[in-house]
mmCIF file of C-alpha atoms and ligand atoms in Angstrom:
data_model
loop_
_atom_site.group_PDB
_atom_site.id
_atom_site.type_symbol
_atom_site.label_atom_id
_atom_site.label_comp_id
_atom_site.label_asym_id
_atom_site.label_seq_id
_atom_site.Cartn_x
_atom_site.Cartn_y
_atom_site.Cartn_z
ATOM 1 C CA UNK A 1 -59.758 -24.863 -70.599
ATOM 2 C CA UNK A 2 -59.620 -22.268 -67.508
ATOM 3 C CA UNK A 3 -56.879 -23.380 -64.846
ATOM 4 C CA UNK A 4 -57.394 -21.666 -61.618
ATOM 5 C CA UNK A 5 -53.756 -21.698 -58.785
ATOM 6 C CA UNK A 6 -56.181 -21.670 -55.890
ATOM 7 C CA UNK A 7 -54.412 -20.195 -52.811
ATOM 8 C CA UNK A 8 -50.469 -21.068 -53.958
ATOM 9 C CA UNK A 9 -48.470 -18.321 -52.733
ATOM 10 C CA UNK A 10 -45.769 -18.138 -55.579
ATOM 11 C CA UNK A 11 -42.223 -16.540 -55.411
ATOM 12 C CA UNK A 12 -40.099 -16.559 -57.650
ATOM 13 C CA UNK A 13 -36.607 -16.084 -56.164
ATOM 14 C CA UNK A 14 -33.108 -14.440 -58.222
ATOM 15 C CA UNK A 15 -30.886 -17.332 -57.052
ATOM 16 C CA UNK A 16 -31.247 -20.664 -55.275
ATOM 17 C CA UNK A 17 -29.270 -18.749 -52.654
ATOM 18 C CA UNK A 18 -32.274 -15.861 -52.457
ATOM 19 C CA UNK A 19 -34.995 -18.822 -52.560
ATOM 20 C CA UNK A 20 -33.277 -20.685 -49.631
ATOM 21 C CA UNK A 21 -33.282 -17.382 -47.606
ATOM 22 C CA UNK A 22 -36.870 -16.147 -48.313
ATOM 23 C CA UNK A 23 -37.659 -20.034 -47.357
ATOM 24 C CA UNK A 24 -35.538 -19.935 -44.185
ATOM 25 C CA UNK A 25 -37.374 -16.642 -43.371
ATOM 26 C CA UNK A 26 -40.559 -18.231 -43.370
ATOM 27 C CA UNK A 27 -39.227 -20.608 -41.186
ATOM 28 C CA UNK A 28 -38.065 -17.892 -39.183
ATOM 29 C CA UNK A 29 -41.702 -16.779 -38.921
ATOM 30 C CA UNK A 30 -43.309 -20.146 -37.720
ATOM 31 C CA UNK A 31 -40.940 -20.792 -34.944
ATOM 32 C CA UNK A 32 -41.496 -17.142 -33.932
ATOM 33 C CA UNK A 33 -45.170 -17.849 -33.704
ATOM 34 C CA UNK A 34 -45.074 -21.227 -32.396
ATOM 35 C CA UNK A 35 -41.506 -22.510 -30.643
ATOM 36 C CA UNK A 36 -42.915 -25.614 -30.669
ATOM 37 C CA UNK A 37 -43.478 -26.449 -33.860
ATOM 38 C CA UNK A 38 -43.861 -29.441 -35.675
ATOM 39 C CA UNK A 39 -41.277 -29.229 -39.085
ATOM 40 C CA UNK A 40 -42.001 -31.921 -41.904
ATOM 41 C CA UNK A 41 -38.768 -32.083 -43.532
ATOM 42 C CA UNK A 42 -37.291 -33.374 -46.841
ATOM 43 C CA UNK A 43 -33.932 -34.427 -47.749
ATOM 44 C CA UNK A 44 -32.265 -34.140 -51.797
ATOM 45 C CA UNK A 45 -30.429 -31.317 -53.545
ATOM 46 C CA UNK A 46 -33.535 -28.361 -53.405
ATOM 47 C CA UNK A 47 -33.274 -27.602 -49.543
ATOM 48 C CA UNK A 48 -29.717 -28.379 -49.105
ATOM 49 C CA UNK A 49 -29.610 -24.143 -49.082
ATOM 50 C CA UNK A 50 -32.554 -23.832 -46.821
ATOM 51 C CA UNK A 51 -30.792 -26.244 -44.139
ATOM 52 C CA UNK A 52 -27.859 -23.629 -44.378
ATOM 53 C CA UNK A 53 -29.083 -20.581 -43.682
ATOM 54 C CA UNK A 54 -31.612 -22.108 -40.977
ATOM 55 C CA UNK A 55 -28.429 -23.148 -39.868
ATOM 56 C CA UNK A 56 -26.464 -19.540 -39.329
ATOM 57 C CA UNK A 57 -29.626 -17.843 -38.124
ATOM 58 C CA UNK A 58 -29.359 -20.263 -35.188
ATOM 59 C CA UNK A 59 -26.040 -19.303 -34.878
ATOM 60 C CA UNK A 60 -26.742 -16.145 -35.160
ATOM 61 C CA UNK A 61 -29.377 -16.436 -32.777
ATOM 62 C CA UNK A 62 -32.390 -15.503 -34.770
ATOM 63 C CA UNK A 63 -33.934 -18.621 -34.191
ATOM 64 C CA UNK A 64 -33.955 -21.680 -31.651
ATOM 65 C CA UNK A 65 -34.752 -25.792 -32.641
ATOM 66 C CA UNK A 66 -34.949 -26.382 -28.552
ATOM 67 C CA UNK A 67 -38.590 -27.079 -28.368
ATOM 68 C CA UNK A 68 -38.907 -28.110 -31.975
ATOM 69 C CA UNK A 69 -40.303 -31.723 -33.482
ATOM 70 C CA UNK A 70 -39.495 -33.420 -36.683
ATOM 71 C CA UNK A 71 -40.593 -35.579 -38.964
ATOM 72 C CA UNK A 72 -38.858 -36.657 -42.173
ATOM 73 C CA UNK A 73 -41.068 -37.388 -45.552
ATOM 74 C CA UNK A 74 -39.369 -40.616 -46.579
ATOM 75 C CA UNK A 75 -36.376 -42.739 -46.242
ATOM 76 C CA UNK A 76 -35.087 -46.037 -48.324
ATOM 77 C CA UNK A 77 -35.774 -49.443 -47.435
ATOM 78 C CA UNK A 78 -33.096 -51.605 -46.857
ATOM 79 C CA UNK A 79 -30.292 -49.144 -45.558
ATOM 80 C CA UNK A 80 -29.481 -49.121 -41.843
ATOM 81 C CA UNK A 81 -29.980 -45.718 -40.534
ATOM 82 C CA UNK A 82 -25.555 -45.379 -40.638
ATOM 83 C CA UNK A 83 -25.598 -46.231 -44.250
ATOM 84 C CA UNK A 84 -23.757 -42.879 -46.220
ATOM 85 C CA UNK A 85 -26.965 -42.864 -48.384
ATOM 86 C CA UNK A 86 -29.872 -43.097 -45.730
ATOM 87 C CA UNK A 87 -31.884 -40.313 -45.103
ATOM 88 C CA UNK A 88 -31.043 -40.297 -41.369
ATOM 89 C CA UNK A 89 -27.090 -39.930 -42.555
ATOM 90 C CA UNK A 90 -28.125 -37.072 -44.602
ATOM 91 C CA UNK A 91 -30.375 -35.158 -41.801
ATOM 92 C CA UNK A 92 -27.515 -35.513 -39.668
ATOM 93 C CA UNK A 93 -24.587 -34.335 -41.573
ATOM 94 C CA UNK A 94 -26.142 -31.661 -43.550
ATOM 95 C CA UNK A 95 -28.519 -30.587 -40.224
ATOM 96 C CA UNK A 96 -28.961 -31.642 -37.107
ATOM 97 C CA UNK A 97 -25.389 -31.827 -35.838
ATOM 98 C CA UNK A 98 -25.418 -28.242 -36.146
ATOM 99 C CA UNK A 99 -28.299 -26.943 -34.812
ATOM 100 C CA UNK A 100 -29.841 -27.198 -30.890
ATOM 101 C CA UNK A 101 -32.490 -29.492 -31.621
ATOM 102 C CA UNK A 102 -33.047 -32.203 -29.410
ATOM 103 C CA UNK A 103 -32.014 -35.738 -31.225
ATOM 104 C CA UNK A 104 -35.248 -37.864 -29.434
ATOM 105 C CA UNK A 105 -37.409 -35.055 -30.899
ATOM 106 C CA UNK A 106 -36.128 -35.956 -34.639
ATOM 107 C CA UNK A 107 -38.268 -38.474 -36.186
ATOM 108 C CA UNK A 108 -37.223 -40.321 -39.586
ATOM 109 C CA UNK A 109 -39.058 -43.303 -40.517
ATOM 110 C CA UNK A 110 -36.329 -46.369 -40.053
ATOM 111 C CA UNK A 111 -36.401 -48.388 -43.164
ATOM 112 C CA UNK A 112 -34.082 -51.353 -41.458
ATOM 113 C CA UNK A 113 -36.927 -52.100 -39.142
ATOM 114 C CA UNK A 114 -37.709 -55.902 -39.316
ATOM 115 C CA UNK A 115 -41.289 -55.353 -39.534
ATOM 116 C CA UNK A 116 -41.719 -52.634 -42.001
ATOM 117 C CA UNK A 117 -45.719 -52.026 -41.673
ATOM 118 C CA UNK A 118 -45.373 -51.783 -37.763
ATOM 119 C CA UNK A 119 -42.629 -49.102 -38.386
ATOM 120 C CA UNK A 120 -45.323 -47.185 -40.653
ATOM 121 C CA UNK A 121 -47.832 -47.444 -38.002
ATOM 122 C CA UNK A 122 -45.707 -46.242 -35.482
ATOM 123 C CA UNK A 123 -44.038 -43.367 -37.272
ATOM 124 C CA UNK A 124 -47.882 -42.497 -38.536
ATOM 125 C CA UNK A 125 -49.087 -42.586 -34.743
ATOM 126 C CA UNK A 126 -46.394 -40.263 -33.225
ATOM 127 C CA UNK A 127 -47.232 -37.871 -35.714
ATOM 128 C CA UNK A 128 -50.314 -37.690 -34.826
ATOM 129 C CA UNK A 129 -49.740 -37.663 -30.857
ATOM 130 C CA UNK A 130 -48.155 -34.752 -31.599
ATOM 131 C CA UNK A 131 -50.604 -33.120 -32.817
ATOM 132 C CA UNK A 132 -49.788 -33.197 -36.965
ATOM 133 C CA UNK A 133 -47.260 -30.976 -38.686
ATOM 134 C CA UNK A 134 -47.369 -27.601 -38.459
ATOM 135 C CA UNK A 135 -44.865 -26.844 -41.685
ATOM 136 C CA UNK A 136 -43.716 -29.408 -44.321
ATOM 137 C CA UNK A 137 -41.242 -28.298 -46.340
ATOM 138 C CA UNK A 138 -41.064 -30.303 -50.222
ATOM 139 C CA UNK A 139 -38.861 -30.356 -53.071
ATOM 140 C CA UNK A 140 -40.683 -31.717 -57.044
ATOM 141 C CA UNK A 141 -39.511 -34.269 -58.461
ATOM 142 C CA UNK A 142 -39.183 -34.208 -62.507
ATOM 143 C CA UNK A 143 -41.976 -36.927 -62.629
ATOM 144 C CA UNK A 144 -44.456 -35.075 -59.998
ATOM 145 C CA UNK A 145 -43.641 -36.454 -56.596
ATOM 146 C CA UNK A 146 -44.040 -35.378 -53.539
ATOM 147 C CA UNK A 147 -41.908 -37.406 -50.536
ATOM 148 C CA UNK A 148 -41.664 -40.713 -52.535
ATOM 149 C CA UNK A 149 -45.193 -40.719 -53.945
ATOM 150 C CA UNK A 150 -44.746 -41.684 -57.447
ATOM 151 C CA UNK A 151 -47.284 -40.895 -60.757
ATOM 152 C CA UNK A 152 -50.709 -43.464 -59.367
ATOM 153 C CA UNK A 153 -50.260 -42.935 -55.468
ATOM 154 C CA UNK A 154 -53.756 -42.268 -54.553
ATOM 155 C CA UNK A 155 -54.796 -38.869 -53.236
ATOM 156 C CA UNK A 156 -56.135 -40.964 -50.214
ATOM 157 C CA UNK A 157 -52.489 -43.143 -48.548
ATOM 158 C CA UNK A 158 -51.095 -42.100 -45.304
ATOM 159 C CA UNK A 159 -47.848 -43.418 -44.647
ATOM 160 C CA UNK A 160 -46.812 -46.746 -46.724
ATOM 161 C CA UNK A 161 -44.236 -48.476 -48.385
ATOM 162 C CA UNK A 162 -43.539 -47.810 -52.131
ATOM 163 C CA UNK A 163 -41.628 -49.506 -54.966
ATOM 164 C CA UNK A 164 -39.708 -46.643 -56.208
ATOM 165 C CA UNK A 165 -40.117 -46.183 -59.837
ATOM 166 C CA UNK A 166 -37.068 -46.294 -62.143
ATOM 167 C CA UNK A 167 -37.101 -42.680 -63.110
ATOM 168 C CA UNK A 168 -36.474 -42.241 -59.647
ATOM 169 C CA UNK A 169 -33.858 -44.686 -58.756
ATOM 170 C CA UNK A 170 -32.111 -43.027 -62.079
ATOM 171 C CA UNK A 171 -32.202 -39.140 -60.733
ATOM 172 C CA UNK A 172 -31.390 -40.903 -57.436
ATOM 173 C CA UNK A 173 -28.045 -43.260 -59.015
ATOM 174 C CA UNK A 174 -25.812 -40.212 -58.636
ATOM 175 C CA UNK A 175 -25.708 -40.610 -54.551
ATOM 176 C CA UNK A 176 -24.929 -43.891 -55.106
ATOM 177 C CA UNK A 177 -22.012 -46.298 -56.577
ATOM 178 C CA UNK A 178 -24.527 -47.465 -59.233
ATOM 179 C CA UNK A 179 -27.499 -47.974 -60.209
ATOM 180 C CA UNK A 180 -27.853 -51.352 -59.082
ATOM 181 C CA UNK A 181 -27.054 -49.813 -55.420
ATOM 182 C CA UNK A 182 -30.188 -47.603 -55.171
ATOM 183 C CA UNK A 183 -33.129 -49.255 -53.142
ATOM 184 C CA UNK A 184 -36.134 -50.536 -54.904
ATOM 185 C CA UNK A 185 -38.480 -49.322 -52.107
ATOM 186 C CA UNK A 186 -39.011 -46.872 -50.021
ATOM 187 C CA UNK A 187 -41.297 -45.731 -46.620
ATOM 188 C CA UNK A 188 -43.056 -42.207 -47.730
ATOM 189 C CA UNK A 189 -45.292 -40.338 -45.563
ATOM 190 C CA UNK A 190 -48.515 -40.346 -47.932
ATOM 191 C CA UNK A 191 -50.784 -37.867 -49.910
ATOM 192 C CA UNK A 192 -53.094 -37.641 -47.594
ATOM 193 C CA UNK A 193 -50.506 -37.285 -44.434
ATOM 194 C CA UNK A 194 -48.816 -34.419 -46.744
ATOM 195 C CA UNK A 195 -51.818 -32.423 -47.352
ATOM 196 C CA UNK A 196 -52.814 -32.392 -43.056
ATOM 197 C CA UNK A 197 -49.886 -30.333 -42.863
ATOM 198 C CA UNK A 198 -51.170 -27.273 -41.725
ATOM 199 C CA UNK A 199 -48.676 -24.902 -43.808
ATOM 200 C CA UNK A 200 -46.659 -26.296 -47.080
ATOM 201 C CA UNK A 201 -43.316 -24.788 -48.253
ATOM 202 C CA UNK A 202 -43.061 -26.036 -51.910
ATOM 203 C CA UNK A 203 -39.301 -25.545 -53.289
ATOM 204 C CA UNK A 204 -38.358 -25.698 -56.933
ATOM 205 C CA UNK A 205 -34.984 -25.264 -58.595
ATOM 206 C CA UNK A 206 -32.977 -26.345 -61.431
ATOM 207 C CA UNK A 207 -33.861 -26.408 -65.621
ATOM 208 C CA UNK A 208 -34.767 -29.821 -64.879
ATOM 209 C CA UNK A 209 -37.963 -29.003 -62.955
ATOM 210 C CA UNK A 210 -39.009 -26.552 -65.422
ATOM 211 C CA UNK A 211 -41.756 -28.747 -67.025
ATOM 212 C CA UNK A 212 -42.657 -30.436 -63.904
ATOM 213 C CA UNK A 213 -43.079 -26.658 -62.177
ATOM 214 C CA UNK A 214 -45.203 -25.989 -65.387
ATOM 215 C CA UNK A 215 -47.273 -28.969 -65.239
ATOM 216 C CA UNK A 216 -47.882 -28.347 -61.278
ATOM 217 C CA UNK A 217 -48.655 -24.899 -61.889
ATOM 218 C CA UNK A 218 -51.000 -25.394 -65.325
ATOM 219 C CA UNK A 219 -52.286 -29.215 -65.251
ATOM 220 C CA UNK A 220 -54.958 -30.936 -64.078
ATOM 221 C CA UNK A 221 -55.416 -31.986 -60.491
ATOM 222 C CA UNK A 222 -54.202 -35.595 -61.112
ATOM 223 C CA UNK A 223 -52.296 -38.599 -59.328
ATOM 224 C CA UNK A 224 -50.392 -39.391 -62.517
ATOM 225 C CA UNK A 225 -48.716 -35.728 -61.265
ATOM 226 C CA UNK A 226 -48.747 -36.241 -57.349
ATOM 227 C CA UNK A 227 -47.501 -32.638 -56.661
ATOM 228 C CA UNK A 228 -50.924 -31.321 -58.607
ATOM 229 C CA UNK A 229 -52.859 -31.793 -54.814
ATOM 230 C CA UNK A 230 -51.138 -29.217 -53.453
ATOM 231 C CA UNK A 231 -53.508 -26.690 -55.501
ATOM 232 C CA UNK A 232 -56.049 -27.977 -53.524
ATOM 233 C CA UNK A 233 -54.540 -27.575 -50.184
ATOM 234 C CA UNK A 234 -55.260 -24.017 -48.366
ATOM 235 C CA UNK A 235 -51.900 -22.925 -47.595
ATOM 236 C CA UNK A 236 -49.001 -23.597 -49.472
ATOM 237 C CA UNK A 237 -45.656 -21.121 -50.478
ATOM 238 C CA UNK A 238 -43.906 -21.847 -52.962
ATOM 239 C CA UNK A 239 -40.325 -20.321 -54.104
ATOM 240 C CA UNK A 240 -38.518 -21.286 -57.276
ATOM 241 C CA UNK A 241 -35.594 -20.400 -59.263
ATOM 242 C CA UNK A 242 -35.470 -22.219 -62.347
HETATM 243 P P1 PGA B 1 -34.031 -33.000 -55.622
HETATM 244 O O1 PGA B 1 -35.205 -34.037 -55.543
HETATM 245 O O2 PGA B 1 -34.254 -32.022 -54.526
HETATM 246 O O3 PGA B 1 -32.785 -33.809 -55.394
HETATM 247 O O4 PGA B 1 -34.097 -32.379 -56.970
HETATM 248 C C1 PGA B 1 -36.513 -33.598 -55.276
HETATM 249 C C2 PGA B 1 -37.396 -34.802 -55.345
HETATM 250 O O5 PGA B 1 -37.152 -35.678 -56.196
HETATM 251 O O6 PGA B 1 -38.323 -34.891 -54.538
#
């Protein structure tokens, strides 16, 4: 069998501390090019370091989140947007309150809405009112996914509402007092949304991604390994350290 990487751009970095600077460099570059920019971001351990150092080049005045957009992949349903665990908590305390971004301008789908398909909707539409994302950053999770899009999701879902599988909600326990604490579902931007980002940045660290970085790099193109469409899509960067 012949396995062909497409267009992946591939670093591999020294340290997680060298792959969240030659990430935050990139980002560097985009907001260079375009002020304006449209950021996809994602929340977990992997870019925890890229938030950092994105975060002392603004204050060392390198770059500016003024005129920037974002958009957030996911975020649990069930937890008010104040809950410790919610995505929004986590954008805020390990991002936003420190840089110059504009909070109306910071988009994170709100998984206490009462009517959770009209929140997908809506988050779906503003995206695209503004035009799509110019640069979605992604971590990989040990079972393939991208955002919350677990083994199955079809190449084809925008936004939508998952039942998170228990692989998941088990990597995802140790935020949380236990298990039983963790949401069962979860609002994901989709496959499909993912790959109309116009630039990827792909992030991979830790021993445990080792045979899910294999698997992305060697498989098949395949929804039982969500993170394999990415091969497919024209610009992508990705920086590990294993
Ligand atoms: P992690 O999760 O960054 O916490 O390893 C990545 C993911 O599961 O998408």
């Amino acid at each position: 069998m012949t396995t062909v990487k497409y267009s992946l751009k591939i670093s591999e970095c020294e340290s997680y501390e060298a792959m969240s600077a030659q990430a935050a460099a990139y980002f560097v570059k985009q907001l260079e090019k375009n002020p304006r920019s449209v950021l996809g971001l994602a929340t977990g351990s992997t870019p925890l370091g890229l938030y950092k150092e994105l975060i002392e080049l603004q204050h060392a005045g390198q770059l500016s989140f003024r005129d920037v957009t974002t958009f957030n992949l996911d975020e649990y349903v069930g937890l008010d947007r104040e809950h410790p665990q919610s995505y929004t908590s986590y954008m805020y305390h390990h991002f936003f309150q420190f840089i110059d971004i504009h909070p109306g301008r910071c988009f994170i789908p709100n998984g206490a809405a009462p009517n959770i398909p009209e929140e997908i909707a809506r988050y779906e539409t503003f995206m695209q009112q503004v035009g799509g994302i110019d640069l979605q950053v992604l971590g990989l999770g040990t079972n393939g996914h991208i955002g919350f899009n677990e083994p199955g999701t079809p190449f084809t879902q925008q936004t939508h509402c998952v039942e998170l599988t228990e692989a998941t909600r088990q990597a995802n326990a140790r935020y949380f007092e236990s298990l039983d604490d963790v949401p069962k579902e979860a609002i994901t931007m989709g496959i499909a949304t993912i790959m109309q980002a116009k630039k990827i940045v792909l992030l991979v660290t830790g021993k445990n991604k080792k045979a899910a970085f294999e698997r992305f790099l060697y498989g098949g193109v395949d929804p039982e390994f969500p993170a394999s469409i990415l091969r497919l899509h024209p610009n992508v960067s990705v920086y590990y350290h294993l």
